[in-house]
Amino acid sequence: MKQTPGIDLETPSRSWVFWTGLLVSLAIVAAAFITPQVFGWEVYPRATIGPDDISPLHGLWEPKLFGPGTLPAIALALLGWRYGPRLAQQLSWPRLQVLAFVAGFAWLMALAYVDGSAGISRVLGNPYEYLRAAREVNDIPAMLDDYIRRIPYAAPDNWVTHIAGHPPGALLAFVVMVKLGLGGDYVAGLVVTIVAATIAPTVMSTMRTLDREDFARRAAPFLVLTPAAVFLAVSADSLFAAFAAWGLACLARSATRARAAPMIAWSVAAGLLLGYCVMMSYGLPLLGIVALAILIAAKRWQPLLGAAAAALGVVLVFAAYGFRWWEAYPVLRVRYYEGVASIRPFSYWVWANLAALSISAGPAVGMGLARLLALGRRMDRTLLLIVGGGFLMIAVADLSGMSKAEVERIWLPFIPWITLSLGLLPTRWARLALAVQLLGALLVQHLLYTSW
């Protein structure tokens, strides 16, 4: 096993560092829930508001004590807390990768099945999602050529919210599912959930490729048993998160290959995947922050040329068929501020977004950030770059003003990279953090109706 160089991650920080991180995270969540109710702020997490709204999340207050997935979810949480960290250290790497995928898929399914089979099918079956429109696409070139025209509200046949708010790569992914016979609400949800289960082992693999296997093992339980599973299961944004993880993993492989041919091949694969990410979400060019962090950590810039060329090629192929990203984004901004975003106050959401993030990523991520700040430059350079890059993506997305609410879903591609911060915790605090994460996921799934 390759060991993490630099500072020993078991080196203690003062207890107040960890407690401060956790309590600040929980305080932000509490304030985001309570202040709109106490002061009568209309923050509009949804287009229509009511007494059951749960700002800062996009959903409703809907407690449920028991569902088909409750016992499996509790069992997985208990087993994961008891044995997860030990297995992550003891298993061979191939077995750990398999376990990460299987356990992650089981965790996703168990949480979704708290709502029964509808937990898998209802989200993608929503008319504002991609699947219904995907079933109606019979001519892909025509769809791409007409895509920008249908973004504005003024268009008589305007796209529904999610399609209008994203480039066509997202819709195209579901068109492919439909063409492959995987377009039913439940089946498509199952496919998306399977893809989501690849995220944790892929991020772990990226860290191992960068000679940080020991750190990948420390972070493994947090990546696999993430509270984000509540939102990853069947959310289209989990596809974005998976493509992002795959692309960054390929970039890491390219940056660590000694021979030119493998380096070029992996860089092209990285560029194709990351370029397609840009065609799935307007916010995913921010992945460039972690991409650059990977290249800096590996001290290799040669892969940048192949990756950039391949990514640009993806963008230009879409442009050749009529969808020009640089023309679509200004049109999308107009629609964004014509809709509910125009009445969502930035003064609330600029910090309430962080509360939604603390729920989706789990409140213990505050402990990881506090540990990162406490270690600072004493920490290994690679870990500082990758984990710090994850938090920087969040900061830029938040300050952009283009992510007001719904970030529990929108920021799913960024969450695995800040979840890595929990691998920085000493063992004693990691046990507490894992318990907090698991309990948080179970509470959110059982107390709230999330729109994703």
XYZ file of N, CA and C in Angstrom, residues 1-3 79-100 103 200 204 208 212-225 422-423 427 430-431 434:
147
model
N 0.835 -1.190 0.000
C 0.000 0.000 0.000
C 0.871 1.243 0.000
N 0.580 2.195 -0.889
C 1.336 3.435 -0.905
C 0.850 4.323 0.240
N 1.800 4.921 0.919
C 1.470 5.724 2.089
C 1.415 7.202 1.726
N -23.635 -1.430 9.737
C -22.515 -2.241 9.254
C -21.393 -1.368 8.720
N -21.778 -0.314 7.996
C -20.773 0.587 7.451
C -19.990 1.300 8.531
N -20.687 1.735 9.598
C -19.998 2.428 10.683
C -19.074 1.472 11.439
N -19.560 0.239 11.642
C -18.796 -0.732 12.433
C -17.608 -1.296 11.663
N -17.837 -1.653 10.406
C -16.797 -2.396 9.680
C -16.181 -1.626 8.510
N -16.836 -0.555 8.049
C -16.363 0.137 6.859
C -14.922 0.613 6.934
N -14.542 1.368 7.960
C -13.154 1.842 8.024
C -12.130 0.712 8.067
N -12.450 -0.364 8.786
C -11.501 -1.480 8.879
C -11.362 -2.192 7.540
N -12.485 -2.459 6.874
C -12.421 -3.116 5.567
C -11.670 -2.258 4.558
N -11.871 -0.948 4.645
C -11.189 -0.046 3.711
C -9.676 -0.157 3.841
N -9.191 -0.483 5.026
C -7.760 -0.625 5.249
C -7.242 -2.020 4.922
N -8.068 -3.050 5.108
C -7.577 -4.427 5.048
C -7.762 -5.104 3.694
N -8.789 -4.752 2.957
C -9.059 -5.439 1.695
C -8.013 -5.091 0.649
N -7.768 -6.023 -0.264
C -6.935 -5.696 -1.411
C -7.645 -4.623 -2.232
N -6.870 -3.903 -3.034
C -7.471 -2.789 -3.769
C -8.597 -3.233 -4.713
N -8.421 -4.301 -5.510
C -9.532 -4.720 -6.378
C -10.797 -5.068 -5.591
N -10.646 -5.760 -4.472
C -11.818 -6.111 -3.667
C -12.459 -4.876 -3.047
N -11.641 -3.929 -2.659
C -12.188 -2.701 -2.094
C -12.980 -1.935 -3.148
N -12.489 -1.912 -4.375
C -13.214 -1.237 -5.452
C -14.577 -1.895 -5.704
N -14.584 -3.221 -5.717
C -15.858 -3.935 -5.916
C -16.806 -3.657 -4.754
N -16.286 -3.734 -3.540
C -17.128 -3.481 -2.366
C -17.663 -2.048 -2.381
N -16.839 -1.091 -2.778
C -17.283 0.299 -2.830
C -18.452 0.457 -3.789
N -21.586 -1.743 -2.221
C -22.134 -1.109 -1.025
C -22.749 0.248 -1.365
N -17.948 6.797 -6.257
C -17.021 6.599 -5.136
C -15.778 5.820 -5.547
N -11.880 7.343 -5.602
C -10.826 6.633 -4.879
C -9.682 6.266 -5.824
N -5.599 7.166 -5.767
C -4.564 6.122 -5.811
C -3.610 6.361 -6.977
N -1.770 8.287 -3.681
C -2.372 8.569 -2.377
C -3.366 7.468 -2.015
N -2.940 6.214 -2.173
C -3.833 5.095 -1.875
C -4.258 5.093 -0.410
N -3.344 5.362 0.485
C -3.691 5.359 1.904
C -4.788 6.376 2.193
N -4.681 7.538 1.572
C -5.705 8.569 1.764
C -7.030 8.137 1.139
N -6.980 7.510 -0.033
C -8.206 7.013 -0.669
C -8.918 6.020 0.233
N -8.161 5.171 0.908
C -8.757 4.202 1.819
C -9.383 4.906 3.029
N -8.741 5.943 3.538
C -9.308 6.683 4.673
C -10.630 7.347 4.289
N -10.708 7.845 3.066
C -11.903 8.559 2.614
C -13.003 7.620 2.120
N -12.674 6.355 1.851
C -13.607 5.430 1.208
C -14.972 5.332 1.902
N -15.049 5.109 3.232
C -16.384 4.990 3.847
C -17.253 6.225 3.652
N -16.625 7.394 3.637
C -17.379 8.633 3.475
C -17.865 8.802 2.035
N -17.052 8.387 1.077
C -17.455 8.471 -0.324
C -18.578 7.490 -0.639
N -18.495 6.303 -0.087
C -19.484 5.252 -0.389
C -20.802 5.522 0.322
N -20.750 5.834 1.606
C -21.956 6.009 2.415
C -22.285 7.492 2.579
N -12.874 14.540 4.475
C -13.118 13.726 5.669
C -12.041 12.658 5.843
N -11.305 12.370 4.776
C -10.166 11.479 4.900
C -9.010 12.100 5.673
N -8.439 9.095 13.192
C -9.365 7.973 13.324
C -10.473 8.236 14.344
N -12.861 10.601 12.852
C -13.490 10.018 11.669
C -14.673 9.136 12.048
N -14.578 8.421 13.155
C -15.698 7.581 13.606
C -16.913 8.434 13.934
N -18.363 9.858 10.604
C -19.118 8.875 9.832
C -20.495 8.658 10.445
